[in-house]
PDB file of C-alpha atoms in Angstrom:
ATOM      1  CA  MET A   1       8.903 -10.973 -10.515  1.00 50.00           C
ATOM      2  CA  LYS A   2       6.420 -13.450 -11.824  1.00 48.00           C
ATOM      3  CA  MET A   3       8.178 -14.016 -14.859  1.00 48.00           C
ATOM      4  CA  LYS A   4      11.296 -14.528 -12.998  1.00 50.00           C
ATOM      5  CA  MET A   5       9.757 -17.437 -11.287  1.00 50.00           C
ATOM      6  CA  ILE A   6       8.098 -19.016 -14.192  1.00 57.00           C
ATOM      7  CA  PHE A   7      11.484 -18.932 -16.035  1.00 52.00           C
ATOM      8  CA  LEU A   8      13.252 -20.650 -12.898  1.00 48.00           C
ATOM      9  CA  ALA A   9      10.255 -23.179 -12.653  1.00 56.00           C
ATOM     10  CA  PHE A  10      10.648 -24.017 -16.498  1.00 54.00           C
ATOM     11  CA  CYS A  11      14.679 -24.266 -16.203  1.00 49.00           C
ATOM     12  CA  MET A  12      13.993 -26.564 -13.267  1.00 54.00           C
ATOM     13  CA  THR A  13      11.635 -28.713 -15.158  1.00 58.00           C
ATOM     14  CA  ILE A  14      13.980 -29.129 -18.022  1.00 59.00           C
ATOM     15  CA  MET A  15      16.812 -30.114 -15.651  1.00 55.00           C
ATOM     16  CA  PHE A  16      14.728 -32.714 -14.125  1.00 50.00           C
ATOM     17  CA  CYS A  17      13.670 -34.176 -17.352  1.00 49.00           C
ATOM     18  CA  MET A  18      17.346 -34.443 -18.461  1.00 52.00           C
ATOM     19  CA  SER A  19      18.545 -36.157 -15.413  1.00 54.00           C
ATOM     20  CA  ALA A  20      15.669 -38.479 -15.542  1.00 53.00           C
ATOM     21  CA  CYS A  21      16.450 -39.562 -19.145  1.00 52.00           C
ATOM     22  CA  ALA A  22      20.270 -39.704 -18.109  1.00 53.00           C
ATOM     23  CA  GLY A  23      19.272 -42.587 -15.697  1.00 49.00           C
ATOM     24  CA  THR A  24      17.189 -44.635 -17.836  1.00 45.00           C
ATOM     25  CA  THR A  25      19.882 -46.540 -19.954  1.00 43.00           C
ATOM     26  CA  LYS A  26      19.267 -50.358 -20.078  1.00 47.00           C
ATOM     27  CA  ASN A  27      22.116 -52.155 -18.658  1.00 46.00           C
ATOM     28  CA  THR A  28      23.572 -55.836 -18.976  1.00 45.00           C
ATOM     29  CA  SER A  29      24.668 -57.584 -15.983  1.00 45.00           C
ATOM     30  CA  SER A  30      28.143 -57.750 -17.508  1.00 46.00           C
ATOM     31  CA  ASP A  31      28.682 -54.049 -17.305  1.00 47.00           C
ATOM     32  CA  LEU A  32      26.504 -53.299 -14.377  1.00 46.00           C
ATOM     33  CA  GLY A  33      29.361 -52.330 -12.185  1.00 49.00           C
ATOM     34  CA  ALA A  34      30.708 -49.667 -14.953  1.00 45.00           C
ATOM     35  CA  VAL A  35      27.349 -48.465 -15.787  1.00 43.00           C
ATOM     36  CA  THR A  36      26.589 -47.941 -11.898  1.00 44.00           C
ATOM     37  CA  GLU A  37      29.838 -45.971 -11.521  1.00 48.00           C
ATOM     38  CA  ILE A  38      29.012 -43.719 -14.650  1.00 47.00           C
ATOM     39  CA  SER A  39      25.269 -43.318 -13.401  1.00 45.00           C
ATOM     40  CA  ALA A  40      26.710 -42.472 -10.031  1.00 47.00           C
ATOM     41  CA  SER A  41      28.791 -39.591 -11.268  1.00 47.00           C
ATOM     42  CA  GLU A  42      26.122 -38.421 -13.714  1.00 49.00           C
ATOM     43  CA  ASN A  43      23.783 -38.173 -10.864  1.00 48.00           C
ATOM     44  CA  ASN A  44      26.553 -36.154  -8.772  1.00 50.00           C
ATOM     45  CA  GLU A  45      26.898 -33.791 -11.574  1.00 48.00           C
ATOM     46  CA  THR A  46      23.482 -33.275 -12.497  1.00 47.00           C
ATOM     47  CA  GLU A  47      22.335 -32.887  -9.060  1.00 47.00           C
ATOM     48  CA  SER A  48      24.740 -30.278  -7.938  1.00 51.00           C
ATOM     49  CA  PRO A  49      23.490 -27.707 -10.628  1.00 52.00           C
ATOM     50  CA  GLU A  50      19.923 -28.680  -9.665  1.00 52.00           C
ATOM     51  CA  GLU A  51      20.867 -28.096  -6.117  1.00 52.00           C
ATOM     52  CA  ASN A  52      22.511 -24.665  -7.048  1.00 52.00           C
ATOM     53  CA  VAL A  53      19.445 -23.819  -9.076  1.00 49.00           C
ATOM     54  CA  MET A  54      17.209 -24.747  -6.306  1.00 51.00           C
ATOM     55  CA  SER A  55      18.938 -22.775  -3.652  1.00 54.00           C
ATOM     56  CA  GLU A  56      19.321 -19.874  -5.747  1.00 57.00           C
ATOM     57  CA  GLY A  57      15.570 -20.097  -6.589  1.00 56.00           C
ATOM     58  CA  THR A  58      14.818 -20.441  -3.022  1.00 53.00           C
ATOM     59  CA  ALA A  59      17.089 -17.407  -2.130  1.00 55.00           C
ATOM     60  CA  MET A  60      15.470 -15.155  -4.972  1.00 54.00           C
ATOM     61  CA  TYR A  61      11.913 -16.264  -3.591  1.00 51.00           C
ATOM     62  CA  GLN A  62      12.921 -15.155  -0.043  1.00 60.00           C
ATOM     63  CA  LEU A  63      14.563 -12.019  -1.131  1.00 53.00           C
ATOM     64  CA  ALA A  64      11.626 -11.241  -3.047  1.00 52.00           C
ATOM     65  CA  ALA A  65       9.249 -12.076  -0.200  1.00 51.00           C
ATOM     66  CA  GLU A  66      11.550  -9.794   2.202  1.00 58.00           C
ATOM     67  CA  ASN A  67      11.376  -6.914  -0.676  1.00 52.00           C
ATOM     68  CA  GLU A  68       7.735  -7.089  -0.696  1.00 54.00           C
ATOM     69  CA  SER A  69       7.313  -7.208   3.300  1.00 47.00           C
ATOM     70  CA  ALA A  70       9.569  -4.035   3.363  1.00 43.00           C
ATOM     71  CA  GLU A  71       7.564  -2.206   0.718  1.00 45.00           C
ATOM     72  CA  ASP A  72       4.278  -3.143   2.423  1.00 44.00           C
ATOM     73  CA  GLU A  73       5.767  -1.691   5.636  1.00 40.00           C
ATOM     74  CA  ALA A  74       7.033   1.533   3.847  1.00 38.00           C
ATOM     75  CA  ILE A  75       3.327   2.081   2.459  1.00 39.00           C
ATOM     76  CA  GLU A  76       2.078   1.550   5.991  1.00 40.00           C
ATOM     77  CA  ASP A  77       4.552   3.848   7.407  1.00 43.00           C
ATOM     78  CA  SER A  78       3.786   6.587   4.687  1.00 58.00           C
ATOM     79  CA  SER A  79       0.082   6.413   4.891  1.00 90.00           C
ATOM     80  CA  MET A  80      -2.002   9.014   6.977  1.00 95.00           C
ATOM     81  CA  THR A  81      -4.740   7.796   9.030  1.00 97.00           C
ATOM     82  CA  MET A  82      -7.400   9.976  10.548  1.00 98.00           C
ATOM     83  CA  LYS A  83      -9.945   9.743  13.373  1.00 98.00           C
ATOM     84  CA  ILE A  84     -12.821  11.670  14.083  1.00 98.00           C
ATOM     85  CA  GLY A  85     -13.265  11.588  17.833  1.00 97.00           C
ATOM     86  CA  ASP A  86     -12.433   7.753  18.530  1.00 96.00           C
ATOM     87  CA  THR A  87     -13.781   6.662  15.252  1.00 97.00           C
ATOM     88  CA  LYS A  88     -11.033   5.826  12.690  1.00 97.00           C
ATOM     89  CA  VAL A  89     -12.248   6.571   9.032  1.00 98.00           C
ATOM     90  CA  ASN A  90     -10.719   5.353   5.740  1.00 97.00           C
ATOM     91  CA  VAL A  91      -9.512   8.323   3.759  1.00 97.00           C
ATOM     92  CA  ASP A  92      -8.595   8.577  -0.121  1.00 97.00           C
ATOM     93  CA  TRP A  93      -6.080  11.398   0.292  1.00 97.00           C
ATOM     94  CA  GLU A  94      -5.474  13.523  -2.715  1.00 97.00           C
ATOM     95  CA  ASP A  95      -2.107  13.529  -4.376  1.00 97.00           C
ATOM     96  CA  ASN A  96      -1.228  17.393  -4.131  1.00 97.00           C
ATOM     97  CA  GLN A  97       1.053  19.771  -2.231  1.00 98.00           C
ATOM     98  CA  ALA A  98      -1.269  20.714   0.464  1.00 98.00           C
ATOM     99  CA  VAL A  99      -1.776  16.820   1.420  1.00 97.00           C
ATOM    100  CA  GLU A 100       2.142  16.402   1.208  1.00 97.00           C
ATOM    101  CA  ALA A 101       2.549  19.462   3.744  1.00 97.00           C
ATOM    102  CA  LEU A 102      -0.178  17.882   5.905  1.00 97.00           C
ATOM    103  CA  ARG A 103       1.721  14.459   5.905  1.00 97.00           C
ATOM    104  CA  ASN A 104       5.126  16.317   6.841  1.00 96.00           C
ATOM    105  CA  MET A 105       3.317  17.720   9.728  1.00 97.00           C
ATOM    106  CA  ALA A 106       1.854  14.111  10.760  1.00 97.00           C
ATOM    107  CA  GLU A 107       5.466  12.808  10.450  1.00 96.00           C
ATOM    108  CA  ASP A 108       6.483  15.272  13.226  1.00 95.00           C
ATOM    109  CA  GLY A 109       3.717  13.894  15.559  1.00 95.00           C
ATOM    110  CA  ASP A 110       0.088  13.669  15.489  1.00 97.00           C
ATOM    111  CA  VAL A 111      -1.997  16.781  14.061  1.00 97.00           C
ATOM    112  CA  THR A 112      -4.993  17.429  16.376  1.00 98.00           C
ATOM    113  CA  ILE A 113      -7.624  19.818  15.024  1.00 98.00           C
ATOM    114  CA  GLN A 114     -10.518  21.083  17.100  1.00 98.00           C
ATOM    115  CA  MET A 115     -13.420  21.378  14.696  1.00 98.00           C
ATOM    116  CA  SER A 116     -16.408  23.289  15.132  1.00 98.00           C
ATOM    117  CA  MET A 117     -20.017  22.707  13.497  1.00 96.00           C
ATOM    118  CA  TYR A 118     -20.744  25.318  10.803  1.00 96.00           C
ATOM    119  CA  GLY A 119     -23.863  25.841   8.832  1.00 94.00           C
ATOM    120  CA  GLY A 120     -25.476  22.629   9.650  1.00 95.00           C
ATOM    121  CA  PHE A 121     -23.450  20.711   6.804  1.00 97.00           C
ATOM    122  CA  GLU A 122     -19.858  20.657   7.803  1.00 97.00           C
ATOM    123  CA  GLN A 123     -17.167  20.874  10.536  1.00 98.00           C
ATOM    124  CA  VAL A 124     -14.518  23.450  10.355  1.00 98.00           C
ATOM    125  CA  GLY A 125     -11.086  23.755  12.306  1.00 98.00           C
ATOM    126  CA  SER A 126      -7.599  25.544  12.241  1.00 98.00           C
ATOM    127  CA  ILE A 127      -4.652  23.409  10.998  1.00 97.00           C
ATOM    128  CA  GLY A 128      -2.637  25.752  12.884  1.00 95.00           C
ATOM    129  CA  GLN A 129      -0.417  26.685   9.982  1.00 96.00           C
ATOM    130  CA  SER A 130      -0.902  27.446   6.306  1.00 97.00           C
ATOM    131  CA  LEU A 131      -0.615  24.650   3.655  1.00 98.00           C
ATOM    132  CA  PRO A 132      -0.132  25.051  -0.026  1.00 97.00           C
ATOM    133  CA  ARG A 133      -3.221  26.150  -1.896  1.00 97.00           C
ATOM    134  CA  ASN A 134      -4.833  25.038  -5.254  1.00 95.00           C
ATOM    135  CA  ASP A 135      -8.205  26.344  -4.864  1.00 97.00           C
ATOM    136  CA  LYS A 136     -10.744  25.658  -7.418  1.00 97.00           C
ATOM    137  CA  GLN A 137     -14.713  26.224  -7.475  1.00 97.00           C
ATOM    138  CA  THR A 138     -15.780  22.908  -5.886  1.00 95.00           C
ATOM    139  CA  THR A 139     -19.348  21.520  -5.027  1.00 97.00           C
ATOM    140  CA  THR A 140     -18.686  19.081  -2.032  1.00 97.00           C
ATOM    141  CA  SER A 141     -20.547  16.176  -1.119  1.00 97.00           C
ATOM    142  CA  SER A 142     -20.882  14.253   2.267  1.00 97.00           C
ATOM    143  CA  GLY A 143     -17.338  12.826   3.348  1.00 98.00           C
ATOM    144  CA  ASP A 144     -15.216  15.456   1.487  1.00 98.00           C
ATOM    145  CA  ILE A 145     -12.262  16.812   3.188  1.00 98.00           C
ATOM    146  CA  VAL A 146     -10.922  20.337   1.997  1.00 98.00           C
ATOM    147  CA  LEU A 147      -8.735  23.136   2.586  1.00 98.00           C
ATOM    148  CA  TYR A 148     -10.265  26.432   3.231  1.00 98.00           C
ATOM    149  CA  SER A 149      -8.421  29.815   3.294  1.00 96.00           C
ATOM    150  CA  GLY A 150      -4.987  27.578   3.306  1.00 97.00           C
ATOM    151  CA  ASN A 151      -5.104  27.049   7.194  1.00 97.00           C
ATOM    152  CA  GLN A 152      -8.797  25.476   7.827  1.00 98.00           C
ATOM    153  CA  MET A 153      -9.619  21.952   7.421  1.00 98.00           C
ATOM    154  CA  VAL A 154     -13.462  21.455   6.566  1.00 98.00           C
ATOM    155  CA  VAL A 155     -14.960  18.055   6.719  1.00 98.00           C
ATOM    156  CA  PHE A 156     -18.570  17.709   5.082  1.00 98.00           C
ATOM    157  CA  TYR A 157     -21.335  15.804   5.807  1.00 97.00           C
ATOM    158  CA  GLY A 158     -23.628  17.835   3.430  1.00 96.00           C
ATOM    159  CA  SER A 159     -22.775  19.771   0.511  1.00 96.00           C
ATOM    160  CA  ASN A 160     -21.488  23.242  -0.474  1.00 96.00           C
ATOM    161  CA  SER A 161     -20.164  25.152  -3.081  1.00 96.00           C
ATOM    162  CA  TRP A 162     -17.093  27.361  -2.870  1.00 97.00           C
ATOM    163  CA  SER A 163     -13.437  27.486  -3.822  1.00 97.00           C
ATOM    164  CA  TYR A 164     -11.338  24.999  -2.011  1.00 98.00           C
ATOM    165  CA  THR A 165      -8.436  22.779  -2.054  1.00 98.00           C
ATOM    166  CA  ARG A 166      -9.363  19.194  -2.225  1.00 98.00           C
ATOM    167  CA  LEU A 167      -7.486  17.141   0.695  1.00 98.00           C
ATOM    168  CA  GLY A 168      -9.407  13.741   0.308  1.00 98.00           C
ATOM    169  CA  HIS A 169     -12.695  11.839   0.809  1.00 98.00           C
ATOM    170  CA  ILE A 170     -13.792   9.492   3.434  1.00 98.00           C
ATOM    171  CA  SER A 171     -14.623   6.394   1.650  1.00 97.00           C
ATOM    172  CA  ASP A 172     -15.940   4.049   4.310  1.00 97.00           C
ATOM    173  CA  LYS A 173     -18.990   6.314   5.412  1.00 97.00           C
ATOM    174  CA  ASP A 174     -22.153   7.322   3.527  1.00 97.00           C
ATOM    175  CA  GLU A 175     -24.161  10.313   4.162  1.00 96.00           C
ATOM    176  CA  ALA A 176     -25.989   8.864   7.203  1.00 97.00           C
ATOM    177  CA  GLY A 177     -22.780   7.702   8.841  1.00 97.00           C
ATOM    178  CA  MET A 178     -21.250  11.145   8.320  1.00 97.00           C
ATOM    179  CA  THR A 179     -24.115  12.835   9.684  1.00 97.00           C
ATOM    180  CA  GLU A 180     -23.942  10.528  12.611  1.00 96.00           C
ATOM    181  CA  LEU A 181     -20.409  11.413  13.296  1.00 96.00           C
ATOM    182  CA  LEU A 182     -20.326  15.141  12.542  1.00 97.00           C
ATOM    183  CA  SER A 183     -23.713  16.683  13.217  1.00 95.00           C
ATOM    184  CA  ASN A 184     -23.975  16.019  17.166  1.00 94.00           C
ATOM    185  CA  GLY A 185     -21.590  18.736  18.244  1.00 95.00           C
ATOM    186  CA  ASP A 186     -18.004  19.725  17.825  1.00 97.00           C
ATOM    187  CA  VAL A 187     -15.382  17.154  17.339  1.00 97.00           C
ATOM    188  CA  THR A 188     -11.585  16.534  17.402  1.00 98.00           C
ATOM    189  CA  ILE A 189      -9.872  15.287  14.421  1.00 98.00           C
ATOM    190  CA  THR A 190      -6.468  13.380  14.815  1.00 98.00           C
ATOM    191  CA  ILE A 191      -4.184  12.746  11.776  1.00 98.00           C
ATOM    192  CA  SER A 192      -1.351  10.377  12.114  1.00 97.00           C
ATOM    193  CA  MET A 193       1.181   8.184  10.130  1.00 95.00           C
ATOM    194  CA  GLY A 194       0.831   4.616   9.988  1.00 80.00           C
TER     195      GLY A 194
END
């Protein structure tokens, strides 16, 4: 898109230079009337393509802006958000089948998961259905979100080593922030679209 805009600007500059050169002819007073007629017709001919290029360029720019806006809206519409209680957290979601299945669930309405404290380092809750698994031996850290046994979401404020399917990581909270969110009793997690 940038190359198109640069090319368009280059073409417009060349056309402006050409039209400026066409109007700089030195005239004598005897043929001033003839030159004026020729200059007027040349200006009409050169202005018409410039106006066309400018309107096409403006239209192309407007179309590009509309497309980018539509793409931004589509990205916002397709992104999942997560709340822990009333606190919205930023999640870097994994690109896997489990997250895609979770996204499909959220498209049908908010996914609400009642979490329970477990082990002093995590909160665990049933998703309500099984998601595709790709379990691997994993050592988690604070902020990690994983799938356990195919139907349990686990959010960590400490660390553990087990076989999980990674779902994502909460990127805007450090260990102290995660501990504050998760270590003071059971919480509710809400996952929604947009």
